[in-house]
Amino acid sequence: MASSGGDDQVPPGGPVTFSTRVIDAGSTIMQRRLPVKQMNCHVSTFAIYGSDMFRQIETHHYVHRVNDEFLQCAVYASDRSDAPLIGIEYVISDRLYESLPQDEQKLWHSHAYEVKSGSWAYPRLPEVVAAPELKNMAKTYGKFWCTWQIDRGDKLPMGAPELMMSPQGAGQGVLRPELVKRRDEKYNISTDELKDKRAEIAEPEWINPMADYWKQHGKCFVLDIMTVEMNRNAQFP
Amino acid sequence: MASSDERPGAYPARNGAENQPPGDPETMKTVMIDKGAAMMQSLKPIKQMSLHLCSFACYGHDPSRQIEVNFYVHRLNQDFLQCAVYDSNSSKTHLIGVEYIVSERLFEALSPEEQKLWHSHDYEIQTGLLVTPRVPELVAKTELQNIAKTYGKFWCTWQTDRGDKLPLGAPSLMVSPQDVNMGKIKPGLLKKRDDEYGISTESLKASRVDIMGPERKNPMADYWVHHGKGLAVDIVETEMKKLAPFP
């Protein structure tokens, strides 16, 4: 848990003192941490910045399946114990997605390509165990806010969150081969082989054109932080 | 387009009696992968979230909108913590955001534009609003003293308090309780939390009198308190960066 110290690292900071270690050990025993224990599945995949699709990143999703139509994921930059927490992704079934207003749908991306191409992978899990989940995932949509842009060198989380997009089979959604290769070597897997194994996973009959908005509209969404008059239910200050 | 307070319109995901995302409970098949994964995968980053804190947060564009929050904290080093934030501590809870926490030293090195997005923690600790469930105060003391001097940045990605059954719209920038009218936590909200955890915020105050905030509280933090304006987040549709044709 303690890092080696110094300001070059991400994030900068000194090694953890003894007294802070004590509380961590104590709390691990005494607290239940139920919600965190539900994130019990690790997925290795990739994401692309919606506003600059040249920027592609490897991500590590720690997934909590809330029910058969909804997942919530803490997303990290690596699978190590010192991994920076870089964002949150929510995943919903196509049925839930269709119930969203159009303006909301534009913020989501599809998963069919990501699953079928083998990008979305479960490290150390045999495909046969993952198979039912993959069939489900292929029909889902995701919404991923990245809150820490490690890839551009930020040592601390800066600025507003960025809306992320998923890998796709064409245009700016195509992943750079070296990014995939690096991931494959780390986990001793082959994305191409996964793709072959997943040939039988059904494509969704239809992917909503509001998803992966960039594909058909050539535009993206960015966040703007503005100062505003606060709603005042009470006297200020 | 939708700003952080605007409701994106009536649709099934906003109504209904239960505050759960729609969907059936897990089928047998999906349970299998969870069990398989739990056995075979290492889940290292998740296991580092070793501390549970419970406190309150307010919406940055409207601090009178307040929520109870549960942080699961991972201390990366002496100057930095990262937290997954939930709206409750049960297993049926919603992952509603991310908070980052930095020491005074790291905060002072940020640009003023960045500092505006952060909030201080001393008030909520000194007043007993922030608690460490099931960890005795004596054990928690050192960590509380540390966090009291820090600044946090909290993006809320799911507004369950307004009834959203799915995460809608833009993330909201959240702020911390403060010693001003709008920043004081509503008694009803506080009582509900205290009853649930069997604690008394009032009596915690007494044990925290010697906890100090930052050496010099930076006036760019808690921007709304010093400048009288909130911070809202809007989604803007815009041109993408164009690439040369690929491959």
Coordinates of C-alpha atoms in Angstrom, one line a residue:
Chain A
M1 CA 0.0 0.0 0.0
A2 CA 2.8 2.5 0.8
S3 CA 4.4 4.1 -2.2
S4 CA 8.0 4.9 -2.3
G5 CA 7.5 8.6 -1.9
G6 CA 8.4 11.5 -4.1
D7 CA 6.6 13.9 -6.5
D8 CA 7.3 12.1 -9.8
Q9 CA 5.0 9.3 -9.0
V10 CA 1.3 9.3 -9.7
P11 CA -0.2 10.6 -7.4
P12 CA 2.7 12.4 -5.7
G13 CA 3.1 11.8 -2.0
G14 CA 5.1 10.4 0.9
P15 CA 5.0 6.9 2.2
V16 CA 2.2 5.9 4.6
T17 CA 3.0 6.4 8.2
F18 CA 2.8 3.6 10.7
S19 CA -0.2 5.2 12.5
T20 CA -2.3 5.4 9.4
R21 CA -1.5 1.7 8.7
V22 CA -2.9 0.8 12.1
I23 CA -6.3 2.3 11.3
D24 CA -6.4 0.6 8.0
A25 CA -5.7 -2.8 9.6
G26 CA -8.3 -2.1 12.3
S27 CA -11.0 -1.0 10.0
T28 CA -10.6 -3.9 7.7
I29 CA -11.4 -6.2 10.7
M30 CA -14.2 -4.1 12.2
Q31 CA -16.0 -2.7 9.2
R32 CA -18.1 -4.7 6.8
R33 CA -17.5 -2.8 3.6
L34 CA -20.4 -4.6 2.0
P35 CA -20.7 -2.5 -1.1
V36 CA -17.1 -2.8 -2.0
K37 CA -17.2 -6.6 -1.6
Q38 CA -19.8 -6.7 -4.3
M39 CA -17.3 -5.6 -6.9
N40 CA -16.1 -9.1 -7.3
C41 CA -15.3 -9.4 -11.0
H42 CA -12.3 -7.9 -12.9
V43 CA -12.6 -7.0 -16.6
S44 CA -9.7 -5.8 -18.7
T45 CA -10.8 -3.7 -21.6
F46 CA -10.2 -0.4 -23.5
A47 CA -11.8 3.0 -23.7
I48 CA -11.4 6.0 -25.9
Y49 CA -11.9 9.7 -25.1
G50 CA -15.0 10.9 -26.7
S51 CA -13.6 14.4 -27.4
D52 CA -10.3 13.1 -28.7
M53 CA -10.4 9.6 -30.1
F54 CA -6.7 9.5 -30.7
R55 CA -6.5 9.0 -26.9
Q56 CA -7.1 5.3 -26.2
I57 CA -6.5 3.7 -22.8
E58 CA -6.4 0.3 -21.2
T59 CA -8.9 0.1 -18.4
H60 CA -9.6 -2.2 -15.5
H61 CA -13.2 -2.5 -14.5
Y62 CA -14.2 -3.9 -11.2
V63 CA -17.7 -4.9 -11.7
H64 CA -20.7 -5.2 -9.4
R65 CA -23.6 -6.9 -11.0
V66 CA -26.6 -5.3 -9.3
N67 CA -29.2 -7.3 -11.2
D68 CA -29.6 -9.0 -14.5
E69 CA -30.0 -5.6 -16.3
F70 CA -27.6 -3.3 -14.4
L71 CA -23.9 -3.3 -13.5
Q72 CA -21.9 -0.6 -11.8
C73 CA -18.1 -0.5 -12.1
A74 CA -15.2 1.2 -10.5
V75 CA -12.6 1.8 -13.2
Y76 CA -8.9 1.7 -12.6
A77 CA -5.8 2.4 -14.7
S78 CA -4.2 -0.9 -13.8
D79 CA -4.9 -4.1 -11.8
R80 CA -2.2 -3.4 -9.2
S81 CA -2.8 -2.5 -5.6
D82 CA -1.6 1.0 -6.2
A83 CA -3.9 1.5 -9.2
P84 CA -5.4 5.0 -9.7
L85 CA -9.2 5.0 -9.6
I86 CA -9.9 6.8 -12.9
G87 CA -13.7 6.7 -13.2
I88 CA -17.0 5.0 -13.0
E89 CA -18.9 3.0 -15.7
Y90 CA -22.6 2.0 -15.5
V91 CA -23.9 -0.8 -17.8
I92 CA -27.5 -1.3 -18.7
S93 CA -29.6 -3.8 -20.7
D94 CA -30.9 -2.8 -24.1
R95 CA -34.4 -2.7 -22.6
L96 CA -33.4 -0.1 -20.0
Y97 CA -31.5 1.9 -22.6
E98 CA -34.6 2.1 -24.9
S99 CA -36.5 3.7 -22.0
L100 CA -34.0 6.6 -21.7
P101 CA -34.8 10.0 -23.2
Q102 CA -32.9 10.7 -26.4
D103 CA -30.6 13.3 -24.9
E104 CA -29.5 10.8 -22.3
Q105 CA -29.0 8.0 -24.8
K106 CA -26.4 10.2 -26.6
L107 CA -24.1 9.8 -23.6
W108 CA -24.0 6.1 -23.8
H109 CA -21.9 3.6 -25.9
S110 CA -22.6 0.1 -27.2
H111 CA -20.7 -3.0 -26.1
A112 CA -21.4 -5.4 -28.9
Y113 CA -18.2 -4.8 -30.8
E114 CA -16.1 -4.7 -27.6
V115 CA -17.4 -8.1 -26.5
K116 CA -17.3 -9.8 -29.9
S117 CA -13.9 -8.6 -30.8
G118 CA -12.4 -9.9 -27.6
S119 CA -11.4 -6.5 -26.2
W120 CA -13.6 -7.1 -23.2
A121 CA -11.8 -9.9 -21.3
Y122 CA -11.9 -11.5 -17.9
P123 CA -8.3 -12.2 -16.8
R124 CA -7.7 -15.7 -15.4
L125 CA -11.3 -16.7 -16.0
P126 CA -11.9 -19.5 -18.4
E127 CA -14.1 -18.5 -21.4
V128 CA -16.6 -21.2 -20.5
V129 CA -17.3 -19.6 -17.2
A130 CA -17.5 -16.1 -18.8
A131 CA -19.7 -17.3 -21.7
P132 CA -23.2 -16.6 -20.2
E133 CA -22.1 -13.2 -19.0
L134 CA -20.6 -12.3 -22.4
K135 CA -23.9 -13.1 -24.1
N136 CA -25.6 -10.7 -21.8
M137 CA -22.9 -8.0 -22.1
A138 CA -23.0 -8.0 -25.9
K139 CA -26.4 -6.4 -25.8
T140 CA -25.7 -3.8 -23.2
Y141 CA -24.9 -0.1 -23.3
G142 CA -22.4 1.7 -21.0
K143 CA -21.9 5.2 -19.7
F144 CA -18.3 5.9 -18.5
W145 CA -17.1 9.1 -16.9
C146 CA -13.3 9.3 -16.6
T147 CA -12.4 11.5 -13.6
W148 CA -8.6 11.2 -13.8
Q149 CA -6.6 11.6 -17.0
I150 CA -3.5 9.6 -16.2
D151 CA -2.8 9.0 -19.9
R152 CA -2.0 12.7 -20.5
G153 CA 0.3 12.8 -17.6
D154 CA -1.9 14.2 -14.8
K155 CA -0.4 13.3 -11.5
L156 CA -3.6 14.3 -9.8
P157 CA -7.2 14.3 -11.1
M158 CA -7.6 17.7 -12.8
G159 CA -10.5 19.5 -14.5
A160 CA -13.9 18.1 -15.4
P161 CA -14.8 14.5 -16.1
E162 CA -14.5 13.3 -19.7
L163 CA -17.1 11.1 -21.4
M164 CA -15.6 7.9 -22.7
M165 CA -16.5 5.9 -25.8
S166 CA -16.1 2.2 -26.5
P167 CA -13.9 0.5 -29.1
Q168 CA -15.7 0.0 -32.4
G169 CA -14.9 -1.8 -35.6
A170 CA -14.4 1.2 -37.9
G171 CA -13.1 4.7 -38.1
Q172 CA -11.8 6.3 -34.9
G173 CA -13.1 3.5 -32.8
V174 CA -10.5 1.0 -34.0
L175 CA -8.0 0.2 -31.3
R176 CA -4.3 0.6 -32.0
P177 CA -2.8 -2.9 -32.3
E178 CA 0.1 -2.2 -29.9
L179 CA -2.3 -1.3 -27.1
V180 CA -4.1 -4.6 -27.5
K181 CA -0.8 -6.5 -27.8
R182 CA 0.5 -5.1 -24.6
R183 CA -2.6 -6.2 -22.7
D184 CA -2.6 -9.6 -24.3
E185 CA 1.1 -10.2 -23.3
K186 CA 0.4 -9.2 -19.8
Y187 CA -2.4 -11.7 -19.3
N188 CA -1.1 -14.3 -21.7
I189 CA -4.3 -14.2 -23.8
S190 CA -5.0 -13.6 -27.4
T191 CA -7.7 -11.1 -28.3
D192 CA -8.0 -12.7 -31.7
E193 CA -8.6 -16.1 -30.2
L194 CA -11.2 -14.7 -27.9
K195 CA -12.9 -13.2 -31.0
D196 CA -13.0 -16.6 -32.6
K197 CA -14.4 -18.2 -29.5
R198 CA -17.1 -15.5 -29.4
A199 CA -18.2 -15.9 -33.0
E200 CA -21.4 -17.5 -31.8
I201 CA -22.4 -14.8 -29.5
A202 CA -25.4 -13.2 -31.0
E203 CA -25.1 -9.6 -32.3
P204 CA -27.8 -7.4 -31.0
E205 CA -30.6 -7.1 -33.6
W206 CA -30.3 -3.4 -33.5
I207 CA -28.0 -0.9 -31.9
N208 CA -29.7 2.4 -31.2
P209 CA -28.2 5.1 -33.4
M210 CA -28.1 7.5 -30.4
A211 CA -25.4 5.4 -28.9
D212 CA -21.8 5.8 -30.0
Y213 CA -23.0 9.3 -31.0
W214 CA -19.7 10.1 -32.8
K215 CA -20.3 7.5 -35.4
Q216 CA -23.3 8.9 -37.1
H217 CA -23.1 12.5 -36.0
G218 CA -19.4 13.3 -35.9
K219 CA -19.8 15.2 -32.6
C220 CA -18.9 14.6 -29.0
F221 CA -19.9 15.8 -25.6
V222 CA -17.7 17.8 -23.2
L223 CA -18.5 19.1 -19.7
D224 CA -18.4 22.8 -19.0
I225 CA -18.2 24.0 -15.4
M226 CA -19.9 27.3 -14.8
T227 CA -20.5 29.6 -11.8
V228 CA -24.2 30.0 -11.1
E229 CA -26.5 31.7 -8.7
M230 CA -27.2 29.1 -6.1
N231 CA -30.8 28.1 -5.5
R232 CA -31.6 29.7 -2.2
N233 CA -33.8 27.9 0.2
A234 CA -32.1 29.7 3.1
Q235 CA -30.5 33.0 3.7
F236 CA -26.9 33.2 2.5
P237 CA -24.5 33.1 4.2
Chain B
M1 CA -28.3 20.5 -22.8
A2 CA -29.0 18.9 -19.4
S3 CA -27.2 20.7 -16.6
S4 CA -26.6 19.0 -13.3
D5 CA -30.0 19.9 -11.8
E6 CA -32.3 19.6 -14.8
R7 CA -34.4 16.5 -14.9
P8 CA -34.1 14.8 -18.2
G9 CA -37.8 14.1 -18.5
A10 CA -40.3 11.5 -17.2
Y11 CA -39.6 7.9 -18.2
P12 CA -39.7 4.6 -16.4
A13 CA -36.3 4.9 -14.8
R14 CA -37.4 7.9 -12.7
N15 CA -40.6 6.5 -11.2
G16 CA -41.6 3.6 -9.1
A17 CA -41.7 2.7 -5.5
E18 CA -38.4 1.1 -5.0
N19 CA -35.1 3.0 -5.4
Q20 CA -33.4 0.2 -7.3
P21 CA -32.4 0.1 -10.9
P22 CA -35.0 -1.8 -12.8
G23 CA -34.2 -5.4 -13.6
D24 CA -34.7 -8.9 -12.3
P25 CA -32.5 -10.4 -9.6
E26 CA -29.5 -12.2 -11.0
T27 CA -30.2 -15.4 -12.8
M28 CA -28.2 -18.5 -11.9
K29 CA -25.9 -18.0 -14.9
T30 CA -24.7 -14.6 -13.9
V31 CA -24.2 -15.7 -10.4
M32 CA -21.7 -18.4 -11.7
I33 CA -19.4 -15.8 -13.1
D34 CA -19.3 -13.9 -9.9
K35 CA -18.3 -17.0 -8.0
G36 CA -15.7 -18.0 -10.6
A37 CA -14.2 -14.6 -10.6
A38 CA -14.1 -14.3 -6.8
M39 CA -12.1 -17.6 -6.7
M40 CA -9.7 -17.0 -9.6
Q41 CA -9.2 -13.2 -10.0
S42 CA -7.1 -11.1 -7.7
L43 CA -9.1 -7.9 -7.3
K44 CA -6.2 -6.1 -5.8
P45 CA -7.3 -2.4 -6.2
I46 CA -10.7 -3.2 -4.6
K47 CA -9.2 -4.9 -1.6
Q48 CA -7.3 -1.7 -0.9
M49 CA -10.5 0.2 -0.1
S50 CA -10.1 -0.6 3.5
L51 CA -11.8 2.2 5.4
H52 CA -15.4 3.2 5.5
L53 CA -16.3 6.8 6.2
C54 CA -19.8 8.1 6.5
S55 CA -20.6 11.8 6.0
F56 CA -22.7 14.3 4.1
A57 CA -22.2 16.2 0.9
C58 CA -24.0 19.0 -0.8
Y59 CA -24.6 19.8 -4.5
G60 CA -22.2 22.4 -5.8
H61 CA -24.9 24.3 -7.7
D62 CA -27.4 24.1 -4.8
P63 CA -25.8 23.3 -1.4
S64 CA -29.3 23.1 0.2
R65 CA -29.6 19.8 -1.6
Q66 CA -27.8 17.5 0.8
I67 CA -27.1 13.7 0.8
E68 CA -25.6 11.2 3.1
V69 CA -22.5 9.6 1.6
N70 CA -20.5 6.5 2.3
F71 CA -16.9 6.6 1.2
Y72 CA -14.8 3.5 0.8
V73 CA -11.3 4.8 1.0
H74 CA -8.0 3.7 -0.4
R75 CA -5.0 5.6 0.9
L76 CA -2.4 5.5 -1.9
N77 CA 0.2 7.4 0.1
Q78 CA 0.5 9.9 3.0
D79 CA -0.8 12.7 0.8
F80 CA -3.5 11.1 -1.3
L81 CA -6.6 9.1 -1.0
Q82 CA -9.2 7.9 -3.5
C83 CA -12.7 6.8 -2.7
A84 CA -15.6 5.0 -4.3
V85 CA -18.7 6.8 -3.0
Y86 CA -22.0 5.1 -2.3
D87 CA -25.3 6.4 -1.0
S88 CA -25.6 3.8 1.7
N89 CA -23.6 1.0 3.3
S90 CA -25.8 -2.0 2.5
S91 CA -25.2 -4.4 -0.2
K92 CA -28.1 -2.9 -2.2
T93 CA -26.3 0.4 -2.4
H94 CA -25.7 2.6 -5.5
L95 CA -22.2 3.6 -6.6
I96 CA -22.8 7.3 -6.9
G97 CA -19.4 8.8 -7.5
V98 CA -15.7 9.3 -6.9
E99 CA -13.9 11.5 -4.4
Y100 CA -10.2 12.3 -4.4
I101 CA -8.5 13.7 -1.2
V102 CA -5.2 15.5 -1.2
S103 CA -3.0 16.9 1.5
E104 CA -2.5 20.6 2.0
R105 CA 0.9 20.4 0.4
L106 CA -0.5 18.9 -2.8
F107 CA -3.5 21.2 -2.9
E108 CA -1.3 24.3 -2.7
A109 CA 0.5 23.2 -5.8
L110 CA -2.7 23.2 -7.9
S111 CA -3.7 26.1 -10.1
P112 CA -6.4 28.4 -8.7
E113 CA -8.8 27.3 -11.5
E114 CA -8.4 23.7 -10.3
Q115 CA -8.5 24.6 -6.6
K116 CA -12.0 26.1 -7.2
L117 CA -13.3 22.5 -7.7
W118 CA -12.2 21.3 -4.3
H119 CA -13.6 21.5 -0.8
S120 CA -12.2 21.4 2.7
H121 CA -12.9 18.7 5.3
D122 CA -12.2 20.3 8.7
Y123 CA -15.7 21.5 9.5
E124 CA -17.3 18.1 8.9
I125 CA -14.8 16.3 11.0
Q126 CA -14.7 18.8 13.9
T127 CA -18.5 18.8 14.1
G128 CA -18.7 15.0 14.0
L129 CA -20.6 14.9 10.7
L130 CA -17.9 12.6 9.3
V131 CA -17.8 9.3 11.2
T132 CA -15.9 6.0 11.0
P133 CA -18.6 3.4 11.5
R134 CA -17.6 0.6 13.9
V135 CA -14.1 1.9 14.3
P136 CA -13.6 3.4 17.8
E137 CA -12.7 7.1 17.8
L138 CA -9.4 6.3 19.5
V139 CA -8.3 4.1 16.6
A140 CA -9.6 6.6 14.0
K141 CA -8.1 9.7 15.6
T142 CA -4.9 9.8 13.7
E143 CA -6.6 9.3 10.3
L144 CA -9.2 12.0 11.3
Q145 CA -6.5 14.4 12.2
N146 CA -4.9 13.8 8.8
I147 CA -8.1 14.1 6.8
A148 CA -9.1 17.3 8.6
K149 CA -6.2 19.0 6.9
T150 CA -7.1 17.8 3.5
Y151 CA -9.1 19.0 0.5
G152 CA -11.4 16.8 -1.5
K153 CA -12.9 16.7 -5.0
F154 CA -16.1 14.8 -5.4
W155 CA -17.9 14.0 -8.6
C156 CA -21.4 12.6 -8.1
T157 CA -22.4 10.6 -11.2
W158 CA -25.8 9.3 -10.0
Q159 CA -28.4 11.5 -8.3
T160 CA -30.4 8.9 -6.4
D161 CA -31.6 11.6 -4.0
R162 CA -33.9 13.0 -6.6
G163 CA -35.3 9.6 -7.4
D164 CA -33.2 8.7 -10.5
K165 CA -33.4 4.9 -11.0
L166 CA -30.5 5.1 -13.5
P167 CA -27.6 7.5 -13.6
L168 CA -28.8 10.4 -15.8
G169 CA -27.1 13.6 -17.1
A170 CA -23.8 15.1 -16.3
P171 CA -21.8 14.5 -13.1
S172 CA -22.4 17.0 -10.4
L173 CA -19.6 18.7 -8.5
M174 CA -20.2 18.2 -4.8
V175 CA -19.2 20.4 -1.9
S176 CA -18.7 19.7 1.8
P177 CA -20.8 20.8 4.8
Q178 CA -19.7 24.2 6.0
D179 CA -20.3 26.6 8.8
V180 CA -22.8 28.8 6.9
N181 CA -26.5 28.6 6.6
M182 CA -26.8 26.7 3.4
G183 CA -23.9 24.4 4.4
K184 CA -25.4 23.2 7.6
I185 CA -26.8 19.7 7.4
K186 CA -30.5 19.4 7.9
P187 CA -31.4 18.0 11.3
G188 CA -33.7 15.3 9.8
L189 CA -30.9 14.0 7.5
L190 CA -28.5 13.9 10.4
K191 CA -30.8 12.1 12.8
K192 CA -31.6 9.5 10.2
R193 CA -27.9 8.7 9.8
D194 CA -27.2 8.8 13.5
D195 CA -30.1 6.4 14.2
E196 CA -29.0 4.0 11.6
Y197 CA -25.5 3.8 12.9
G198 CA -26.4 4.1 16.6
I199 CA -24.2 7.2 17.1
S200 CA -24.5 10.7 18.3
T201 CA -22.8 13.4 16.2
E202 CA -23.2 15.8 19.1
S203 CA -21.1 13.7 21.5
L204 CA -18.4 13.1 18.8
K205 CA -17.9 16.8 18.7
A206 CA -16.5 16.8 22.2
S207 CA -13.9 14.2 21.4
R208 CA -12.7 16.2 18.4
V209 CA -12.1 19.6 19.9
D210 CA -8.4 19.3 19.4
I211 CA -8.6 18.4 15.7
M212 CA -7.2 21.2 13.5
G213 CA -7.8 22.1 10.0
P214 CA -5.2 23.1 7.4
E215 CA -2.4 25.5 8.5
R216 CA -3.9 28.1 6.2
K217 CA -7.2 27.4 4.6
N218 CA -7.0 28.3 1.0
P219 CA -9.8 30.7 0.0
M220 CA -10.1 29.1 -3.5
A221 CA -11.5 25.9 -1.9
D222 CA -15.2 25.9 -0.9
Y223 CA -15.6 28.5 -3.6
W224 CA -19.3 29.0 -3.0
V225 CA -18.7 30.1 0.6
H226 CA -16.2 32.8 -0.3
H227 CA -17.6 33.9 -3.6
G228 CA -21.3 33.4 -3.2
K229 CA -21.7 31.5 -6.4
G230 CA -22.2 27.8 -7.0
L231 CA -20.6 25.6 -9.6
A232 CA -22.8 23.8 -12.1
V233 CA -21.8 21.3 -14.8
D234 CA -23.3 21.4 -18.2
I235 CA -23.0 19.0 -21.2
V236 CA -22.0 20.7 -24.4
E237 CA -22.2 19.1 -27.8
T238 CA -19.1 20.0 -29.8
E239 CA -16.8 19.1 -32.6
M240 CA -14.4 16.1 -32.1
K241 CA -10.7 16.4 -32.7
K242 CA -10.2 15.2 -36.2
L243 CA -7.6 12.6 -37.0
A244 CA -5.8 11.7 -40.2
P245 CA -7.5 8.6 -41.7
F246 CA -6.7 5.4 -39.8
P247 CA -5.2 2.9 -40.4

